[in-house]
Tab-separated table of C-alpha atoms and ligand atoms in Angstrom:
chain	number	residue	atom	x	y	z
A	1	MET	CA	-3.950	-1.753	7.325
A	2	LEU	CA	-0.347	-0.924	6.495
A	3	VAL	CA	1.349	-0.546	3.095
A	4	GLY	CA	5.110	-1.010	2.750
A	5	ILE	CA	7.543	0.395	0.200
A	6	ILE	CA	10.042	-2.122	-1.150
A	7	GLY	CA	12.758	-2.003	-3.807
A	8	LYS	CA	16.477	-2.083	-4.499
A	9	PRO	CA	18.563	0.837	-3.158
A	10	ASN	CA	18.435	4.294	-4.739
A	11	THR	CA	15.180	3.926	-6.685
A	12	GLY	CA	13.396	6.759	-4.875
A	13	LYS	CA	11.594	4.879	-2.098
A	14	SER	CA	12.231	7.567	0.501
A	15	THR	CA	11.366	10.283	-2.004
A	16	PHE	CA	8.077	8.500	-2.627
A	17	PHE	CA	7.583	8.223	1.142
A	18	ASN	CA	8.351	11.918	1.751
A	19	ALA	CA	6.080	12.965	-1.101
A	20	ALA	CA	3.253	10.863	0.283
A	21	THR	CA	3.660	11.814	3.943
A	22	LEU	CA	5.308	15.263	3.707
A	23	MET	CA	7.908	13.993	6.130
A	24	ASN	CA	11.570	14.723	5.791
A	25	VAL	CA	13.517	11.471	5.890
A	26	PRO	CA	16.959	11.489	4.214
A	27	MET	CA	17.070	10.984	0.432
A	28	ALA	CA	20.286	10.843	-1.596
A	29	ASN	CA	21.693	9.617	-4.863
A	30	TYR	CA	23.631	6.647	-3.462
A	31	PRO	CA	22.585	3.226	-2.117
A	32	PHE	CA	21.573	2.552	1.473
A	33	THR	CA	20.611	6.066	2.451
A	34	THR	CA	17.831	4.466	4.478
A	35	ILE	CA	18.739	1.862	7.074
A	36	GLN	CA	16.089	2.047	9.784
A	37	PRO	CA	12.424	1.904	8.746
A	38	ASN	CA	10.454	5.139	8.453
A	39	TYR	CA	6.789	5.053	9.429
A	40	GLY	CA	4.421	7.788	8.333
A	41	VAL	CA	0.890	8.779	7.461
A	42	ALA	CA	-0.123	9.091	3.823
A	43	TYR	CA	-3.580	9.900	2.474
A	44	LEU	CA	-6.020	8.063	0.300
A	45	ARG	CA	-7.824	10.271	-2.175
A	46	ARG	CA	-11.526	9.727	-2.782
A	47	ASP	CA	-14.389	11.829	-4.113
A	48	CYS	CA	-16.217	12.767	-0.923
A	49	VAL	CA	-19.927	11.963	-0.648
A	50	CYS	CA	-20.535	15.552	0.509
A	51	ARG	CA	-20.873	16.688	-3.111
A	52	ARG	CA	-23.357	13.998	-4.061
A	53	LEU	CA	-25.409	14.697	-0.945
A	54	ASP	CA	-25.002	18.444	-1.321
A	55	VAL	CA	-23.952	19.053	2.275
A	56	LYS	CA	-21.148	21.018	3.888
A	57	ASP	CA	-19.067	18.541	5.898
A	58	ASN	CA	-16.815	18.937	8.955
A	59	PRO	CA	-14.372	16.014	8.775
A	60	VAL	CA	-12.742	14.903	12.000
A	61	ASN	CA	-10.634	11.834	11.153
A	62	SER	CA	-9.804	13.019	7.624
A	63	VAL	CA	-9.751	16.143	5.455
A	64	CYS	CA	-12.060	17.334	2.689
A	65	VAL	CA	-10.677	19.773	0.130
A	66	ASN	CA	-13.102	20.961	-2.551
A	67	GLY	CA	-15.069	17.721	-2.425
A	68	VAL	CA	-11.965	15.514	-2.301
A	69	ARG	CA	-11.714	13.409	0.869
A	70	LEU	CA	-8.164	12.672	2.035
A	71	ILE	CA	-8.155	9.765	4.451
A	72	PRO	CA	-5.087	8.917	6.559
A	73	VAL	CA	-3.428	5.540	6.037
A	74	LYS	CA	-0.138	4.098	7.236
A	75	LEU	CA	2.991	3.755	5.114
A	76	VAL	CA	6.448	2.315	5.888
A	77	ASP	CA	9.696	2.909	3.975
A	78	VAL	CA	12.546	0.441	4.485
A	79	ALA	CA	16.156	-0.123	3.403
A	80	GLY	CA	16.934	-1.271	-0.138
A	81	LEU	CA	17.341	-4.910	-1.122
A	82	VAL	CA	20.143	-6.249	-3.357
A	83	PRO	CA	20.527	-9.619	-5.127
A	84	GLY	CA	21.918	-12.155	-2.696
A	85	ALA	CA	20.423	-10.377	0.329
A	86	ALA	CA	19.283	-13.731	1.674
A	87	GLN	CA	22.983	-14.705	1.850
A	88	GLY	CA	23.752	-11.455	3.646
A	89	ARG	CA	24.740	-9.189	0.735
A	90	GLY	CA	24.066	-5.462	1.100
A	91	LEU	CA	22.249	-5.024	4.377
A	92	GLY	CA	21.042	-8.623	4.149
A	93	ASN	CA	17.315	-9.197	4.371
A	94	LYS	CA	16.803	-8.751	8.112
A	95	PHE	CA	15.009	-5.478	7.493
A	96	LEU	CA	12.308	-7.388	5.632
A	97	ASP	CA	11.152	-7.979	9.189
A	98	ASP	CA	10.061	-4.345	9.048
A	99	LEU	CA	7.601	-5.341	6.322
A	100	ARG	CA	6.100	-8.234	8.271
A	101	GLN	CA	3.035	-6.281	9.236
A	102	ALA	CA	2.469	-4.805	5.772
A	103	ASP	CA	-0.757	-5.930	4.089
A	104	ALA	CA	0.410	-4.835	0.633
A	105	LEU	CA	3.578	-3.521	-0.984
A	106	ILE	CA	4.445	-0.738	-3.373
A	107	HIS	CA	7.557	-1.836	-5.260
A	108	VAL	CA	9.402	1.325	-6.281
A	109	VAL	CA	11.420	0.547	-9.415
A	110	ASP	CA	13.856	2.898	-11.168
A	111	ALA	CA	12.138	2.881	-14.553
A	112	SER	CA	14.845	5.079	-16.048
A	113	GLY	CA	17.355	2.243	-15.691
A	114	SER	CA	19.945	4.678	-14.340
A	115	THR	CA	20.922	2.588	-11.310
A	116	ASP	CA	22.500	-0.866	-11.474
A	117	GLU	CA	21.199	-3.892	-9.601
A	118	GLU	CA	22.848	-2.701	-6.400
A	119	GLY	CA	21.518	0.834	-6.753
A	120	ARG	CA	24.768	2.431	-7.936
A	121	VAL	CA	24.373	5.220	-10.476
A	122	CYS	CA	24.976	3.999	-14.045
A	123	GLU	CA	24.277	5.325	-17.503
A	124	ALA	CA	20.563	6.050	-17.924
A	125	GLY	CA	18.843	3.213	-19.757
A	126	SER	CA	21.675	0.743	-19.246
A	127	HIS	CA	19.895	-1.321	-16.573
A	128	ASP	CA	16.741	-3.334	-17.250
A	129	PRO	CA	14.176	-2.658	-14.480
A	130	ILE	CA	12.379	-5.951	-15.173
A	131	LYS	CA	15.383	-7.662	-13.601
A	132	ASP	CA	14.741	-5.652	-10.423
A	133	VAL	CA	11.121	-6.773	-10.296
A	134	GLU	CA	12.271	-10.367	-10.546
A	135	PHE	CA	15.121	-10.320	-8.056
A	136	VAL	CA	13.248	-8.357	-5.376
A	137	GLU	CA	10.400	-10.871	-5.469
A	138	GLU	CA	12.939	-13.685	-5.431
A	139	GLU	CA	14.721	-12.288	-2.377
A	140	PHE	CA	11.405	-11.829	-0.629
A	141	ASN	CA	10.592	-15.465	-1.344
A	142	LEU	CA	13.951	-16.616	0.006
A	143	TRP	CA	13.344	-14.684	3.210
A	144	LEU	CA	9.879	-16.185	3.554
A	145	LYS	CA	11.310	-19.611	2.818
A	146	GLN	CA	13.772	-19.295	5.694
A	147	ILE	CA	10.860	-18.593	8.026
A	148	VAL	CA	8.692	-21.418	6.683
A	149	LEU	CA	11.477	-23.985	6.552
A	150	LYS	CA	12.865	-23.281	10.001
A	151	ASP	CA	12.353	-26.569	11.786
A	152	TRP	CA	10.597	-28.002	8.695
A	153	GLN	CA	11.682	-31.586	9.347
A	154	ARG	CA	10.352	-31.505	12.913
A	155	VAL	CA	7.076	-29.922	11.776
A	156	ALA	CA	6.730	-32.477	8.969
A	157	ARG	CA	7.399	-35.410	11.303
A	158	THR	CA	4.897	-34.093	13.853
A	159	VAL	CA	2.265	-33.817	11.112
A	160	GLU	CA	3.054	-37.272	9.742
A	161	ALA	CA	2.860	-38.784	13.220
A	162	GLY	CA	-0.652	-37.343	13.487
A	163	ALA	CA	0.382	-35.067	16.352
A	164	GLY	CA	-0.329	-31.759	14.614
A	165	LYS	CA	-2.006	-30.122	11.653
A	166	LEU	CA	0.271	-28.554	9.048
A	167	THR	CA	-1.940	-25.544	8.330
A	168	SER	CA	-2.286	-24.567	11.973
A	169	MET	CA	1.405	-25.136	12.733
A	170	LEU	CA	2.422	-22.958	9.782
A	171	ALA	CA	-0.250	-20.366	10.555
A	172	GLN	CA	1.209	-20.049	14.023
A	173	ARG	CA	4.678	-19.529	12.605
A	174	LEU	CA	3.443	-17.001	10.061
A	175	SER	CA	0.942	-15.171	12.243
A	176	GLY	CA	3.264	-12.172	12.575
A	177	LEU	CA	3.302	-11.952	8.786
A	178	ALA	CA	-0.442	-11.621	8.347
A	179	VAL	CA	-0.533	-15.077	6.697
A	180	GLY	CA	-3.546	-16.887	8.134
A	181	GLU	CA	-4.570	-20.536	8.062
A	182	GLN	CA	-7.041	-19.811	5.271
A	183	ILE	CA	-4.332	-18.636	2.843
A	184	ILE	CA	-2.137	-21.629	3.718
A	185	GLN	CA	-5.032	-24.000	3.138
A	186	GLU	CA	-5.846	-22.276	-0.151
A	187	ALA	CA	-2.221	-22.650	-1.307
A	188	ILE	CA	-2.184	-26.359	-0.452
A	189	VAL	CA	-5.431	-26.984	-2.332
A	190	ASN	CA	-4.578	-24.891	-5.390
A	191	LEU	CA	-1.074	-26.317	-5.715
A	192	GLU	CA	-2.343	-29.846	-5.044
A	193	LEU	CA	0.113	-30.438	-2.205
A	194	ASN	CA	-0.161	-33.346	0.179
A	195	ALA	CA	-0.849	-31.704	3.557
A	196	GLY	CA	-0.495	-35.038	5.344
A	197	LYS	CA	2.983	-35.818	3.974
A	198	PRO	CA	5.078	-32.630	3.942
A	199	THR	CA	8.331	-34.655	3.863
A	200	LEU	CA	7.379	-35.644	0.308
A	201	TRP	CA	7.196	-32.056	-0.945
A	202	SER	CA	9.851	-31.406	-3.581
A	203	GLU	CA	12.059	-28.300	-3.536
A	204	GLU	CA	10.015	-26.955	-6.434
A	205	GLN	CA	6.723	-27.568	-4.661
A	206	ILE	CA	8.023	-25.819	-1.561
A	207	TYR	CA	9.103	-22.851	-3.665
A	208	ARG	CA	5.745	-22.594	-5.405
A	209	PHE	CA	4.030	-22.804	-2.032
A	210	ILE	CA	6.155	-19.922	-0.681
A	211	ASP	CA	5.602	-17.848	-3.822
A	212	TYR	CA	1.860	-18.366	-3.474
A	213	LEU	CA	1.921	-17.228	0.163
A	214	ARG	CA	3.849	-14.098	-0.788
A	215	ARG	CA	1.539	-13.139	-3.624
A	216	ARG	CA	-1.562	-13.627	-1.471
A	217	SER	CA	-0.290	-12.083	1.748
A	218	LYS	CA	1.814	-9.258	0.276
A	219	PRO	CA	0.070	-8.266	-2.952
A	220	THR	CA	2.382	-5.867	-4.757
A	221	LEU	CA	2.122	-3.157	-7.376
A	222	ILE	CA	4.929	-1.474	-9.242
A	223	ALA	CA	5.560	2.248	-8.988
A	224	ALA	CA	7.661	2.808	-12.112
A	225	ASN	CA	9.580	5.776	-10.717
A	226	LYS	CA	11.644	8.520	-12.353
A	227	CYS	CA	9.168	8.639	-15.256
A	228	ASP	CA	10.218	12.254	-15.816
A	229	LEU	CA	13.420	10.951	-17.429
A	230	PRO	CA	12.802	10.336	-21.157
A	231	ILE	CA	14.393	6.887	-21.192
A	232	ALA	CA	11.752	5.623	-18.734
A	233	GLU	CA	9.033	5.538	-21.360
A	234	LYS	CA	10.103	2.394	-23.160
A	235	ASN	CA	10.901	0.613	-19.889
A	236	ILE	CA	7.434	1.427	-18.566
A	237	ALA	CA	5.884	-0.080	-21.694
A	238	LYS	CA	7.947	-3.231	-21.058
A	239	LEU	CA	7.116	-3.323	-17.361
A	240	LYS	CA	3.416	-3.158	-18.200
A	241	GLU	CA	3.782	-6.475	-20.010
A	242	CYS	CA	4.944	-8.315	-16.891
A	243	GLY	CA	1.460	-8.986	-15.530
A	244	ARG	CA	1.516	-6.683	-12.532
A	245	ILE	CA	-0.182	-3.371	-11.846
A	246	VAL	CA	2.305	-0.757	-13.076
A	247	ILE	CA	1.896	2.932	-12.253
A	248	PRO	CA	4.229	5.458	-13.888
A	249	CYS	CA	5.521	7.621	-11.099
A	250	ALA	CA	7.604	10.737	-10.492
A	251	SER	CA	8.141	10.904	-6.751
A	252	GLU	CA	10.427	13.886	-6.906
A	253	ALA	CA	7.852	15.844	-8.914
A	254	GLU	CA	5.156	15.015	-6.365
A	255	LEU	CA	7.435	16.163	-3.565
A	256	ILE	CA	8.051	19.463	-5.373
A	257	LEU	CA	4.318	20.029	-5.893
A	258	ARG	CA	3.347	19.137	-2.347
A	259	ARG	CA	6.023	21.336	-0.819
A	260	ALA	CA	5.065	24.215	-3.125
A	261	ALA	CA	1.415	23.774	-2.118
A	262	GLU	CA	2.407	23.648	1.542
A	263	LYS	CA	4.189	26.984	1.123
A	264	GLY	CA	1.091	28.460	-0.513
A	265	LEU	CA	2.806	28.941	-3.882
A	266	ILE	CA	0.429	26.742	-5.852
A	267	ASP	CA	-2.992	25.145	-5.570
A	268	TYR	CA	-2.527	21.402	-5.831
A	269	ILE	CA	-4.292	18.455	-4.229
A	270	PRO	CA	-2.256	15.217	-4.309
A	271	GLY	CA	-3.289	13.244	-7.358
A	272	ASP	CA	-4.451	16.284	-9.362
A	273	LYS	CA	-3.773	16.368	-13.094
A	274	GLY	CA	-2.316	19.854	-12.810
A	275	PHE	CA	-1.607	22.779	-10.508
A	276	LYS	CA	-2.274	26.513	-10.479
A	277	ILE	CA	0.317	29.060	-9.521
A	278	ARG	CA	-1.230	31.488	-7.036
A	279	PRO	CA	-1.202	35.150	-8.078
A	280	SER	CA	0.507	35.998	-4.780
A	281	ALA	CA	3.278	33.410	-5.326
A	282	ASN	CA	6.096	35.638	-6.573
A	283	LEU	CA	8.095	32.680	-7.808
A	284	THR	CA	11.864	32.884	-8.215
A	285	VAL	CA	13.302	32.007	-11.620
A	286	GLU	CA	14.459	28.661	-10.225
A	287	GLN	CA	11.058	27.826	-8.732
A	288	LYS	CA	9.417	28.648	-12.049
A	289	ARG	CA	11.907	26.446	-13.913
A	290	VAL	CA	11.286	23.493	-11.601
A	291	LEU	CA	7.494	23.812	-11.872
A	292	ASP	CA	7.763	24.081	-15.672
A	293	TYR	CA	9.819	20.874	-15.672
A	294	VAL	CA	7.161	19.066	-13.616
A	295	GLU	CA	4.431	20.356	-15.917
A	296	SER	CA	6.119	19.353	-19.174
A	297	LYS	CA	7.976	16.158	-18.211
A	298	VAL	CA	5.399	14.665	-15.877
A	299	LEU	CA	1.883	16.120	-15.814
A	300	ALA	CA	1.493	16.854	-19.540
A	301	LYS	CA	3.023	13.511	-20.425
A	302	TRP	CA	1.722	11.086	-17.798
A	303	GLY	CA	-1.396	12.835	-16.501
A	304	SER	CA	-0.241	12.941	-12.872
A	305	THR	CA	2.828	12.222	-10.759
A	306	GLY	CA	1.467	8.751	-9.969
A	307	VAL	CA	2.280	8.834	-6.244
A	308	GLN	CA	-1.331	9.290	-5.141
A	309	GLN	CA	-2.502	6.806	-7.771
A	310	ALA	CA	-0.085	4.207	-6.397
A	311	ILE	CA	-1.292	4.660	-2.818
A	312	ASN	CA	-4.917	4.528	-3.929
A	313	ALA	CA	-4.298	1.426	-6.032
A	314	ALA	CA	-2.574	-0.311	-3.102
A	315	TYR	CA	-5.647	0.170	-0.927
A	316	PHE	CA	-8.454	0.015	-3.449
A	317	GLU	CA	-7.120	-2.553	-5.934
A	318	LEU	CA	-4.639	-4.737	-4.049
A	319	LEU	CA	-6.486	-4.658	-0.747
A	320	ASN	CA	-10.024	-4.326	-2.115
A	321	SER	CA	-10.963	-1.521	0.208
A	322	ILE	CA	-14.020	0.710	0.181
A	323	VAL	CA	-14.803	3.874	2.119
A	324	VAL	CA	-17.826	4.157	4.384
A	325	TYR	CA	-19.045	7.080	6.453
A	326	PRO	CA	-20.347	6.195	9.917
A	327	VAL	CA	-22.633	8.804	11.505
A	328	GLU	CA	-24.508	8.967	14.787
A	329	ASP	CA	-27.367	11.239	13.751
A	330	GLU	CA	-28.883	9.979	10.527
A	331	SER	CA	-31.067	13.021	9.934
A	332	LYS	CA	-28.137	15.440	10.106
A	333	LEU	CA	-25.552	12.937	8.764
A	334	SER	CA	-23.431	13.949	11.710
A	335	ASP	CA	-21.815	12.813	14.922
A	336	LYS	CA	-23.214	13.789	18.338
A	337	ARG	CA	-21.482	17.153	18.202
A	338	GLY	CA	-23.070	18.031	14.881
A	339	ASN	CA	-19.980	17.427	12.691
A	340	VAL	CA	-21.370	16.461	9.293
A	341	LEU	CA	-19.784	13.328	7.759
A	342	PRO	CA	-17.090	13.343	10.441
A	343	ASP	CA	-15.372	10.065	9.605
A	344	ALA	CA	-14.404	8.256	6.444
A	345	LYS	CA	-13.432	4.678	7.268
A	346	VAL	CA	-11.402	2.462	4.984
A	347	VAL	CA	-12.723	-1.100	5.232
A	348	LYS	CA	-12.443	-4.263	3.168
A	349	LYS	CA	-15.039	-4.992	0.500
A	350	GLY	CA	-17.433	-7.484	2.061
A	351	THR	CA	-17.515	-5.729	5.444
A	352	THR	CA	-20.986	-6.069	6.955
A	353	ALA	CA	-22.949	-3.592	9.057
A	354	LYS	CA	-22.089	-5.578	12.171
A	355	ASP	CA	-18.393	-5.799	11.226
A	356	LEU	CA	-18.393	-2.008	10.972
A	357	ALA	CA	-19.905	-1.751	14.447
A	358	TYR	CA	-17.007	-3.844	15.751
A	359	ILE	CA	-14.476	-1.753	13.829
A	360	ILE	CA	-15.840	1.406	15.484
A	361	HIS	CA	-15.990	-0.068	18.968
A	362	THR	CA	-16.221	-3.547	20.503
A	363	ASP	CA	-19.176	-2.438	22.664
A	364	LEU	CA	-21.029	-1.230	19.602
A	365	GLY	CA	-20.480	-4.621	17.978
A	366	ASP	CA	-21.503	-6.551	21.093
A	367	THR	CA	-24.762	-4.606	21.471
A	368	PHE	CA	-25.488	-4.191	17.734
A	369	LEU	CA	-29.202	-4.191	16.857
A	370	TYR	CA	-29.313	-2.978	13.260
A	371	ALA	CA	-27.939	-0.245	11.018
A	372	VAL	CA	-29.587	2.429	8.918
A	373	ASP	CA	-28.550	3.779	5.560
A	374	ALA	CA	-28.562	7.448	6.543
A	375	VAL	CA	-29.288	8.632	3.009
A	376	THR	CA	-32.207	6.373	2.076
A	377	GLY	CA	-33.416	5.633	5.603
A	378	VAL	CA	-33.437	1.913	4.799
A	379	ARG	CA	-32.800	-0.419	7.726
A	380	LEU	CA	-29.795	-2.745	7.306
A	381	GLY	CA	-29.421	-6.091	9.046
A	382	ALA	CA	-26.245	-7.369	10.690
A	383	ASP	CA	-25.188	-9.236	7.539
A	384	HIS	CA	-25.804	-6.394	5.139
A	385	VAL	CA	-22.666	-5.953	3.042
A	386	LEU	CA	-21.716	-2.282	2.994
A	387	GLU	CA	-21.344	-0.389	-0.245
A	388	ASP	CA	-18.601	2.006	-1.206
A	389	GLY	CA	-19.553	5.513	-0.110
A	390	GLN	CA	-22.422	4.354	2.095
A	391	VAL	CA	-23.336	6.621	5.027
A	392	VAL	CA	-24.305	4.384	7.910
A	393	LYS	CA	-25.733	4.783	11.373
A	394	ILE	CA	-25.301	1.856	13.744
A	395	VAL	CA	-28.122	1.322	16.213
A	396	ALA	CA	-27.069	-0.615	19.301
A	397	ALA	CA	-28.820	-1.479	22.551
A	398	GLY	CA	-28.603	1.510	24.861
A	399	LYS	CA	-27.138	3.639	22.083
A	400	ARG	CA	-30.383	4.560	20.359
A	401	GLY	CA	-30.903	8.208	19.448
B	1	GTP	N1	14.635	11.959	-11.898
B	1	GTP	C1	14.102	11.509	-10.764
B	1	GTP	N2	14.878	11.217	-9.713
B	1	GTP	C2	14.282	10.769	-8.593
B	1	GTP	C3	12.871	10.601	-8.487
B	1	GTP	N3	12.591	10.127	-7.246
B	1	GTP	C4	13.771	10.017	-6.609
B	1	GTP	N4	14.787	10.409	-7.398
B	1	GTP	C5	16.220	10.473	-7.029
B	1	GTP	O1	16.672	9.167	-6.711
B	1	GTP	C6	17.703	9.233	-5.720
B	1	GTP	C7	17.415	8.254	-4.609
B	1	GTP	O2	16.299	8.669	-3.868
B	1	GTP	P1	15.935	8.038	-2.442
B	1	GTP	O3	14.526	8.431	-2.187
B	1	GTP	O4	16.955	8.359	-1.422
B	1	GTP	O5	16.009	6.479	-2.823
B	1	GTP	P2	15.795	5.192	-1.898
B	1	GTP	O6	15.213	4.155	-2.766
B	1	GTP	O7	15.073	5.540	-0.646
B	1	GTP	O8	17.307	4.817	-1.582
B	1	GTP	P3	17.920	3.933	-0.355
B	1	GTP	O9	17.345	4.426	0.923
B	1	GTP	O10	19.382	4.183	-0.460
B	1	GTP	O11	17.531	2.521	-0.659
B	1	GTP	C8	17.731	10.682	-5.253
B	1	GTP	O12	18.845	11.307	-5.879
B	1	GTP	C9	16.438	11.249	-5.754
B	1	GTP	O13	16.533	12.634	-6.016
B	1	GTP	C10	12.078	10.938	-9.630
B	1	GTP	O14	10.843	10.854	-9.627
B	1	GTP	N5	12.745	11.374	-10.731
B	2	MG	MG1	15.618	5.406	1.292
């Protein structure tokens, strides 16, 4: 699974990306700092089952810090989008191609209203961020529409001549966008469209169809960024009324905390409500001032910087993920080398024991016999739907013991 960061220029997308991945891509207070996409690894934060099971773990694919499991996930940061991008304004919308593979989007909005619709610096509070939510979604739709409508007449005629099925023809076209036949079919049914007569679809019906595909295939949440600036508060209250998940966010504050933690100055796990300055830190006056700012303007006010919450919400709320812990030795809860709870796997809710076997390895799926809940010892059949936090051993032919 991949999550993409979208938004107009200069809202803090790359700052969010750097804070989440601890990478160092360019950030600056003017539009179009980013042109090429940046790919990186961020972490999901989850209470680790090690505490509940009272074991000392040795994670291999992830990290466990004081009972908090940090699980790697992929993130991509792209160029900013301006109104009219579909007609080639700004950098156009070609770079939306970089978001094709994304399963969900984090829309980074400048909640302080201190950048205009093209991302140029303006007086704080003078721009309404709701407008950004609307136009970015609109531009995304227009881009999607260009893809769907390419060759529309030919597709429609083929369907109407009985020589092809609309859902499969569109699914083929949209396969690179993670839009499957099932979503297309669902859109047609829910919007009461005539799948046999696409030439009769009105402009409005086509638009609603596209909008439906976007919302289902690229579910989006809003990271209301720059919440450290006082003016953001009333905009965040307004944004929360627009029917989307809205997470107040201070990307720059998160970046400061993560870099300070990396240098050993503070104890801070991404997503924490606060931080502790280490006795050995010897902070400069400037470092102290910056940390005080983060404490008073962000943590005390909003409870966290929001960056970790946004990444978690993208995976756990938009994508309905759960975390399961596959093990090979159910008595020791370990892999073959004795690493306790080595892997935390992010899978979709509804994943069965057999699906998990396939996710781990095709051979394991092909030779799957049954699974075992390593904590209770209960045997699980192929169709058993896994639970969040479940520790599972897969038993496959030839792989017993
Ligand atoms: N006050 C405040 N400023 C922020 C925050 N996050 C980012 N910024 C500032 O916003 C400006 C733009 O940051 P970038 O991360 O380069 O923004 P971007 O959206 O990637 O911009 P483009 O790549 O040009 O589209 C920089 O001056 C950042 O310091 C924040 O949480 N609070
Ligand atoms: Mg950028």
